[in-house]
Short mmCIF file of C-alpha atoms and ligand atoms in Angstrom, two decimals:
data_model
loop_
_atom_site.label_atom_id
_atom_site.label_comp_id
_atom_site.label_asym_id
_atom_site.label_seq_id
_atom_site.Cartn_x
_atom_site.Cartn_y
_atom_site.Cartn_z
CA MET A 722 70.70 -1.27 39.72
CA LYS A 723 69.05 -0.06 36.51
CA ASN A 724 69.45 -2.86 34.01
CA SER A 725 66.61 -3.17 31.54
CA VAL A 726 65.46 -1.54 28.32
CA LEU A 727 61.89 -0.32 27.79
CA VAL A 728 60.82 -0.62 24.16
CA THR A 729 57.68 1.30 23.25
CA GLY A 730 55.92 -0.04 20.16
CA GLY A 731 57.91 -3.26 20.44
CA ALA A 732 55.08 -5.29 18.90
CA GLY A 733 55.29 -3.29 15.67
CA TYR A 734 57.31 -3.93 12.53
CA ILE A 735 60.60 -2.22 13.38
CA GLY A 736 60.29 -2.42 17.16
CA SER A 737 59.79 -6.20 17.11
CA HIS A 738 62.97 -6.71 15.05
CA VAL A 739 64.90 -4.61 17.57
CA VAL A 740 63.41 -6.55 20.50
CA GLN A 741 64.49 -9.78 18.83
CA GLN A 742 68.10 -8.60 18.52
CA LEU A 743 68.14 -7.25 22.09
CA VAL A 744 66.80 -10.52 23.50
CA THR A 745 69.23 -12.55 21.37
CA ARG A 746 72.18 -10.74 22.91
CA GLY A 747 70.85 -11.29 26.41
CA GLU A 748 69.37 -7.87 27.26
CA ARG A 749 66.50 -7.54 29.73
CA VAL A 750 63.63 -6.08 27.73
CA VAL A 751 60.12 -4.94 28.56
CA VAL A 752 57.74 -3.87 25.80
CA ILE A 753 54.83 -1.46 26.04
CA ASP A 754 52.48 -1.53 23.07
CA ASN A 755 48.76 -0.84 22.76
CA LEU A 756 48.49 -3.37 19.91
CA SER A 757 46.69 -0.79 17.73
CA THR A 758 48.95 -1.75 14.83
CA GLY A 759 51.31 -4.19 16.55
CA PHE A 760 50.92 -7.93 17.09
CA ARG A 761 51.27 -9.89 20.32
CA ASP A 762 53.02 -12.75 18.47
CA ALA A 763 55.70 -10.37 17.20
CA VAL A 764 57.14 -9.94 20.70
CA CYS A 765 59.52 -12.84 21.13
CA GLY A 766 61.29 -13.46 24.42
CA ALA A 767 60.32 -10.23 26.20
CA GLU A 768 57.50 -9.25 28.53
CA LEU A 769 54.70 -7.42 26.73
CA VAL A 770 52.64 -4.89 28.67
CA VAL A 771 49.55 -3.82 26.72
CA GLY A 772 49.03 -0.12 27.28
CA ASN A 773 49.57 3.41 26.04
CA VAL A 774 52.83 5.32 26.10
CA GLY A 775 50.82 8.37 27.17
CA ASP A 776 49.61 6.59 30.32
CA ARG A 777 51.92 8.27 32.82
CA ALA A 778 51.00 6.08 35.78
CA LEU A 779 51.62 2.89 33.82
CA VAL A 780 54.90 4.10 32.32
CA ALA A 781 56.14 5.40 35.69
CA ARG A 782 55.41 2.00 37.22
CA LEU A 783 57.21 0.14 34.42
CA LEU A 784 60.28 2.36 34.66
CA ARG A 785 60.42 1.80 38.40
CA GLU A 786 59.57 -1.90 38.64
CA HIS A 787 61.77 -2.96 35.74
CA HIS A 788 64.72 -0.79 36.76
CA VAL A 789 64.78 0.72 33.28
CA GLU A 790 68.11 2.27 32.24
CA ALA A 791 67.26 3.11 28.62
CA VAL A 792 64.16 3.70 26.54
CA MET A 793 63.76 2.94 22.85
CA HIS A 794 60.74 4.80 21.56
CA PHE A 795 59.07 3.34 18.46
CA ALA A 796 55.38 3.75 19.31
CA ALA A 797 53.91 6.13 16.73
CA HIS A 798 51.42 6.47 13.92
CA THR A 799 53.22 6.33 10.58
CA VAL A 800 50.75 6.69 7.71
CA VAL A 801 51.47 9.96 5.91
CA PRO A 802 48.10 10.48 4.14
CA GLU A 803 46.27 9.75 7.39
CA SER A 804 48.40 12.38 9.12
CA VAL A 805 47.11 14.91 6.59
CA SER A 806 43.45 14.00 7.15
CA ASP A 807 43.76 13.60 10.94
CA PRO A 808 46.70 15.73 12.15
CA LEU A 809 45.53 15.87 15.77
CA LYS A 810 45.83 12.09 15.98
CA TYR A 811 49.48 12.40 14.86
CA TYR A 812 50.46 15.32 17.06
CA GLY A 813 48.66 13.67 19.99
CA ASN A 814 50.20 10.23 19.69
CA ASN A 815 53.57 11.07 18.19
CA THR A 816 54.43 14.40 19.81
CA CYS A 817 52.35 14.77 23.00
CA ASN A 818 52.95 11.17 24.03
CA THR A 819 56.69 11.54 23.45
CA HIS A 820 56.57 14.55 25.77
CA ARG A 821 54.70 12.49 28.40
CA LEU A 822 57.18 9.63 28.07
CA LEU A 823 60.11 12.01 28.50
CA ALA A 824 58.49 13.53 31.59
CA CYS A 825 58.24 10.03 33.08
CA CYS A 826 61.88 9.34 32.19
CA ALA A 827 62.91 12.62 33.81
CA ALA A 828 61.04 11.75 37.02
CA ALA A 829 62.56 8.25 37.09
CA GLY A 830 66.09 9.37 36.23
CA VAL A 831 66.32 7.41 32.97
CA GLY A 832 69.24 8.98 31.16
CA ARG A 833 69.37 7.17 27.80
CA PHE A 834 66.83 7.54 25.04
CA ILE A 835 66.79 6.20 21.48
CA PHE A 836 64.20 7.82 19.28
CA SER A 837 62.66 6.62 16.01
CA SER A 838 62.51 9.57 13.68
CA ALA A 839 62.07 9.60 9.92
CA ALA A 840 63.43 10.98 6.69
CA ALA A 841 60.04 12.71 6.49
CA VAL A 842 61.55 15.49 8.66
CA TYR A 843 63.53 16.67 5.60
CA GLY A 844 60.56 17.13 3.27
CA VAL A 845 61.69 17.80 -0.29
CA THR A 846 65.46 18.28 -0.58
CA ASP A 847 67.22 20.16 -3.38
CA ASN A 848 69.09 17.24 -4.93
CA GLY A 849 67.38 14.23 -3.31
CA ILE A 850 70.29 13.57 -0.95
CA ALA A 851 69.92 14.36 2.73
CA ASP A 852 72.64 14.59 5.34
CA GLU A 853 71.89 15.43 8.95
CA GLY A 854 72.60 19.12 8.27
CA THR A 855 70.05 19.33 5.44
CA PRO A 856 67.30 21.78 6.44
CA THR A 857 64.31 20.09 8.05
CA GLN A 858 61.17 21.22 6.28
CA PRO A 859 58.52 18.51 6.69
CA ILE A 860 55.69 18.66 4.18
CA ASN A 861 53.12 16.67 6.17
CA PRO A 862 51.94 16.39 9.80
CA TYR A 863 53.65 13.00 10.19
CA GLY A 864 57.05 14.54 9.47
CA ALA A 865 56.22 17.60 11.56
CA SER A 866 55.11 15.45 14.51
CA LYS A 867 58.47 13.64 14.40
CA LEU A 868 60.43 16.87 14.09
CA MET A 869 58.61 18.40 17.08
CA SER A 870 59.46 15.32 19.13
CA GLU A 871 63.09 15.61 18.02
CA THR A 872 63.12 19.22 19.22
CA ILE A 873 61.60 18.42 22.61
CA LEU A 874 64.09 15.58 23.08
CA ARG A 875 67.08 17.68 22.00
CA ASP A 876 66.16 20.57 24.29
CA PHE A 877 65.59 18.26 27.23
CA CYS A 878 68.92 16.53 26.64
CA ALA A 879 70.63 19.94 26.53
CA THR A 880 69.85 20.26 30.26
CA GLY A 881 72.21 17.35 30.88
CA ALA A 882 69.48 15.13 32.34
CA MET A 883 69.57 12.67 29.46
CA ARG A 884 71.50 11.69 26.32
CA HIS A 885 69.76 10.60 23.13
CA ILE A 886 70.35 8.99 19.79
CA THR A 887 67.79 10.08 17.24
CA LEU A 888 67.66 7.81 14.21
CA ARG A 889 66.09 9.15 11.02
CA TYR A 890 64.84 6.15 9.07
CA PHE A 891 64.77 6.13 5.29
CA ASN A 892 62.74 3.40 3.51
CA VAL A 893 62.71 0.41 5.81
CA ALA A 894 61.97 -2.93 4.16
CA GLY A 895 62.46 -6.67 4.42
CA CYS A 896 61.90 -8.99 7.38
CA ASP A 897 63.71 -11.34 9.71
CA PRO A 898 65.77 -13.60 7.36
CA LEU A 899 64.59 -16.67 9.32
CA GLY A 900 60.94 -15.73 8.80
CA ARG A 901 60.07 -15.55 12.51
CA ILE A 902 58.65 -12.02 12.43
CA GLY A 903 57.79 -9.52 9.72
CA GLN A 904 55.55 -6.72 8.56
CA SER A 905 51.91 -7.66 9.02
CA THR A 906 50.04 -4.35 9.01
CA PRO A 907 46.91 -4.53 6.86
CA HIS A 908 46.28 -2.06 3.98
CA ALA A 909 49.97 -1.84 3.06
CA THR A 910 51.07 1.12 0.94
CA LEU A 911 54.87 0.78 1.01
CA LEU A 912 56.33 -0.32 -2.32
CA ILE A 913 58.25 -3.47 -1.38
CA ARG A 914 55.40 -4.78 0.75
CA VAL A 915 52.83 -4.04 -1.96
CA ALA A 916 55.00 -5.69 -4.63
CA CYS A 917 55.40 -8.79 -2.46
CA GLU A 918 51.65 -8.95 -1.83
CA HIS A 919 51.23 -8.89 -5.60
CA ALA A 920 53.85 -11.63 -6.03
CA VAL A 921 51.97 -13.98 -3.69
CA GLY A 922 48.65 -13.30 -5.41
CA LYS A 923 47.11 -11.04 -2.78
CA ARG A 924 46.85 -8.14 -5.26
CA ALA A 925 45.87 -8.40 -8.89
CA SER A 926 48.24 -5.69 -10.07
CA LEU A 927 50.97 -3.33 -9.05
CA SER A 928 50.93 0.43 -9.64
CA ILE A 929 53.88 2.64 -10.51
CA PHE A 930 53.15 6.14 -9.28
CA GLY A 931 54.85 8.36 -11.84
CA THR A 932 57.03 7.44 -14.80
CA ASP A 933 58.03 10.98 -15.78
CA TYR A 934 60.42 11.89 -12.97
CA ASP A 935 63.83 13.25 -13.85
CA THR A 936 65.52 9.94 -12.98
CA PRO A 937 67.24 7.40 -15.29
CA ASP A 938 64.08 5.28 -15.80
CA GLY A 939 61.52 7.99 -14.94
CA THR A 940 60.39 6.41 -11.63
CA GLY A 941 61.04 7.50 -8.04
CA ILE A 942 64.25 6.53 -6.28
CA ARG A 943 64.50 5.64 -2.57
CA ASP A 944 67.13 4.37 -0.15
CA TYR A 945 65.80 0.99 1.04
CA ILE A 946 67.39 -0.32 4.25
CA HIS A 947 66.85 -3.84 5.58
CA VAL A 948 64.99 -3.83 8.89
CA ASP A 949 67.65 -5.97 10.60
CA ASP A 950 70.40 -3.52 9.63
CA LEU A 951 68.24 -0.74 11.03
CA ALA A 952 67.69 -2.81 14.17
CA SER A 953 71.42 -3.35 14.65
CA ALA A 954 71.91 0.43 14.48
CA HIS A 955 69.67 0.69 17.57
CA LEU A 956 71.82 -1.77 19.48
CA ARG A 957 74.93 0.15 18.48
CA ALA A 958 73.18 3.33 19.64
CA LEU A 959 72.52 1.76 23.02
CA ASP A 960 76.17 0.72 23.31
CA HIS A 961 77.26 4.24 22.40
CA LEU A 962 75.14 5.78 25.16
CA ARG A 963 76.26 3.17 27.69
CA ASP A 964 79.87 3.98 26.81
CA GLY A 965 79.20 7.61 27.70
CA GLY A 966 78.88 8.81 24.09
CA GLU A 967 77.31 12.16 23.26
CA SER A 968 73.81 12.77 21.92
CA LEU A 969 73.55 12.36 18.15
CA THR A 970 71.05 12.59 15.33
CA LEU A 971 71.83 10.11 12.55
CA ASN A 972 70.41 9.12 9.19
CA CYS A 973 69.68 5.44 8.68
CA GLY A 974 70.02 4.37 5.07
CA TYR A 975 72.61 2.75 2.83
CA GLY A 976 73.54 5.91 0.95
CA HIS A 977 72.30 4.74 -2.44
CA GLY A 978 68.92 4.12 -3.95
CA TYR A 979 66.78 2.03 -6.29
CA SER A 980 64.02 3.11 -8.62
CA VAL A 981 60.47 1.73 -8.49
CA ARG A 982 61.18 -0.26 -11.68
CA GLU A 983 64.36 -1.73 -10.17
CA VAL A 984 62.39 -2.83 -7.10
CA ILE A 985 59.69 -4.43 -9.26
CA ASP A 986 62.37 -6.21 -11.33
CA ALA A 987 63.93 -7.55 -8.13
CA VAL A 988 60.58 -8.89 -6.91
CA GLN A 989 60.06 -10.62 -10.28
CA ARG A 990 63.58 -12.03 -10.22
CA VAL A 991 63.32 -13.34 -6.68
CA GLY A 992 59.67 -14.40 -6.82
CA GLY A 993 59.91 -15.95 -10.28
CA GLN A 994 56.51 -14.56 -11.31
CA PRO A 995 55.80 -11.95 -13.98
CA SER A 996 54.22 -8.76 -12.64
CA SER A 997 51.11 -7.08 -13.89
CA VAL A 998 52.16 -3.44 -13.74
CA VAL A 999 49.92 -0.40 -14.19
CA GLU A 1000 51.57 2.97 -14.84
CA LEU A 1001 49.76 5.78 -13.05
CA PRO A 1002 50.38 9.52 -12.60
CA ARG A 1003 52.60 10.73 -9.76
CA ARG A 1004 51.28 10.24 -6.21
CA ALA A 1005 50.68 13.50 -4.35
CA GLY A 1006 53.42 14.37 -1.90
CA ASP A 1007 56.08 12.10 -3.45
CA THR A 1008 59.54 13.46 -4.02
CA PRO A 1009 61.55 12.20 -7.06
CA ILE A 1010 64.63 11.01 -5.16
CA LEU A 1011 65.40 10.57 -1.46
CA ILE A 1012 68.72 9.08 -0.44
CA ALA A 1013 70.52 9.23 2.89
CA ARG A 1014 74.06 10.37 3.52
CA SER A 1015 74.79 7.83 6.20
CA ASP A 1016 78.52 8.27 6.86
CA ARG A 1017 77.83 9.63 10.34
CA LEU A 1018 76.01 6.48 11.38
CA LYS A 1019 78.97 4.35 10.30
CA GLN A 1020 81.57 6.65 11.85
CA ASN A 1021 79.88 7.42 15.16
CA LEU A 1022 78.29 4.08 15.96
CA ASP A 1023 80.78 1.81 14.21
CA TRP A 1024 77.78 0.37 12.34
CA GLN A 1025 78.26 -1.80 9.28
CA PRO A 1026 75.33 -2.98 7.18
CA GLN A 1027 75.05 -6.72 6.58
CA TYR A 1028 72.16 -6.81 4.11
CA ASP A 1029 72.85 -4.03 1.61
CA ASP A 1030 71.44 -6.09 -1.25
CA LEU A 1031 68.05 -5.41 -2.85
CA ASP A 1032 67.46 -9.05 -3.79
CA PHE A 1033 68.13 -10.13 -0.21
CA ILE A 1034 65.73 -7.50 1.14
CA VAL A 1035 63.06 -8.67 -1.28
CA ARG A 1036 63.71 -12.37 -0.54
CA THR A 1037 63.10 -11.83 3.19
CA ALA A 1038 59.98 -9.72 2.54
CA LEU A 1039 58.65 -12.39 0.21
CA LEU A 1040 59.36 -15.18 2.69
CA TRP A 1041 57.23 -13.38 5.26
CA GLU A 1042 54.47 -12.56 2.79
CA LYS A 1043 54.22 -16.23 1.84
CA GLN A 1044 53.86 -17.14 5.50
CA LEU A 1045 51.11 -14.56 5.95
CA ALA A 1046 49.34 -15.92 2.86
CA ARG A 1047 49.54 -19.47 4.24
CA LYS A 1048 48.19 -18.35 7.63
CA SER A 1049 45.21 -16.57 6.08
CA ALA A 1050 44.43 -19.34 3.56
CA PRO A 1051 42.38 -21.59 5.93
CA LEU A 1052 40.38 -18.56 7.10
CA ALA A 1053 39.64 -17.58 3.51
CA SER A 1054 38.45 -21.06 2.57
CA ALA A 1055 36.44 -21.35 5.83
CA SER A 1056 34.66 -18.09 5.11
CA ARG A 1057 33.83 -19.31 1.59
CA ALA A 1058 32.40 -22.58 2.92
C1 UD1 B 358 56.88 6.49 2.94
C2 UD1 B 358 56.47 7.74 3.66
C3 UD1 B 358 57.61 8.24 4.46
C4 UD1 B 358 58.10 7.18 5.41
C5 UD1 B 358 58.47 5.95 4.58
C6 UD1 B 358 58.91 4.79 5.41
C7 UD1 B 358 54.78 8.84 2.28
C8 UD1 B 358 54.49 9.95 1.32
N1 UD1 B 358 56.05 8.72 2.69
O1 UD1 B 358 57.93 6.83 2.06
O2 UD1 B 358 57.25 9.38 5.19
O3 UD1 B 358 59.24 7.63 6.10
O4 UD1 B 358 57.34 5.55 3.82
O5 UD1 B 358 57.87 4.35 6.23
O6 UD1 B 358 53.90 8.08 2.67
N2 UD1 B 358 55.37 3.50 -5.16
C9 UD1 B 358 54.79 3.00 -6.31
N3 UD1 B 358 53.74 2.12 -6.18
C10 UD1 B 358 53.26 1.72 -4.96
C11 UD1 B 358 53.86 2.25 -3.79
C12 UD1 B 358 54.91 3.14 -3.92
O7 UD1 B 358 55.18 3.34 -7.42
O8 UD1 B 358 52.30 0.92 -4.92
C13 UD1 B 358 56.53 4.39 -5.29
C14 UD1 B 358 56.37 5.76 -4.65
O9 UD1 B 358 55.81 6.66 -5.56
C15 UD1 B 358 57.83 6.08 -4.29
C16 UD1 B 358 58.44 4.70 -3.95
O10 UD1 B 358 57.59 3.76 -4.60
O11 UD1 B 358 58.51 6.58 -5.39
C17 UD1 B 358 58.47 4.40 -2.48
O12 UD1 B 358 57.17 4.62 -1.92
P1 UD1 B 358 56.75 4.07 -0.48
O13 UD1 B 358 57.21 2.68 -0.31
O14 UD1 B 358 55.29 4.35 -0.31
O15 UD1 B 358 57.60 4.95 0.52
P2 UD1 B 358 57.81 6.55 0.56
O16 UD1 B 358 56.64 7.24 0.01
O17 UD1 B 358 59.15 6.85 -0.02
#
């Protein structure tokens, strides 16, 4: 009997939080991750197989030997500027490898697929609010690579061989509230992570990219969703497919946003440290406002957020950042000695 879930990229930031929730509720989980950006320690309570999602022989073996009934596909490159400078890397890993993974699922008769997509598929929207019917016009290869994968998946599912839930993530932030796992990728660029690195002394200052947007305080507004709320949406998606539910594409956000200044204020409030803020011109490729319409997620998956609270998101991100700083402290002093 097919009874386990294959999680690709389960050693990464979002994947590891999903694996933790799956394991906690007693699911059988196997992770495939090449550890290019993931961390072995982030996989708690599941078997980790180190390898590439594009390795058909390996994936076919895992699907067979672990009696996989559903695949959750997180493995991807996610750095937008890098996708502009090296698009082939993004189309290769994100799109071609999704195609290979689907071909393996087709051969093995795996009929349930949950796909990590991104708000980047929308590009720049007219009013900054995106529902699932908003035209998809990605403005960078990262977004295009995700949209192509969505298309391949949708067309394959239209044959009746598989059902999917495609989740379009907005700005994912925060970490496990108990501090067991978190976001460890070096060279962080995402606002909440960068602000927390500043709060623990890892960065001397914090930049605001653009203070002249047409928003109440002039800075960009985003819909920040706590990673554990996003993770629980994946478990609800799995339940939906197991219950025979139809294929769906759903936004994952809270439906409201915060400005860069509001995020920085929250980090100051929670961290108790003043910030050294530098105001810079707009960052290329940034849109003024991006907020999800997420009613469909709530209605179709019976999903309710638990952590829709900016201070809570920041508190969990800061908890993790402090742990990372503690872990790296002995190394830093050893290298100075
Ligand atoms: C980025 C990606 C997006 C991806 C999302 C979640 C880009 C252009 N977009 O979104 O495709 O889906 O992450 O992974 O890379 N900001 C500052 N100072 C900083 C960092 C950011 O002011 O040091 C501002 C940005 O200008 C923006 C907001 O904070 O207004 C959020 O930025 P960021 O956290 O980088 O995420 P996005 O660019 O929205």
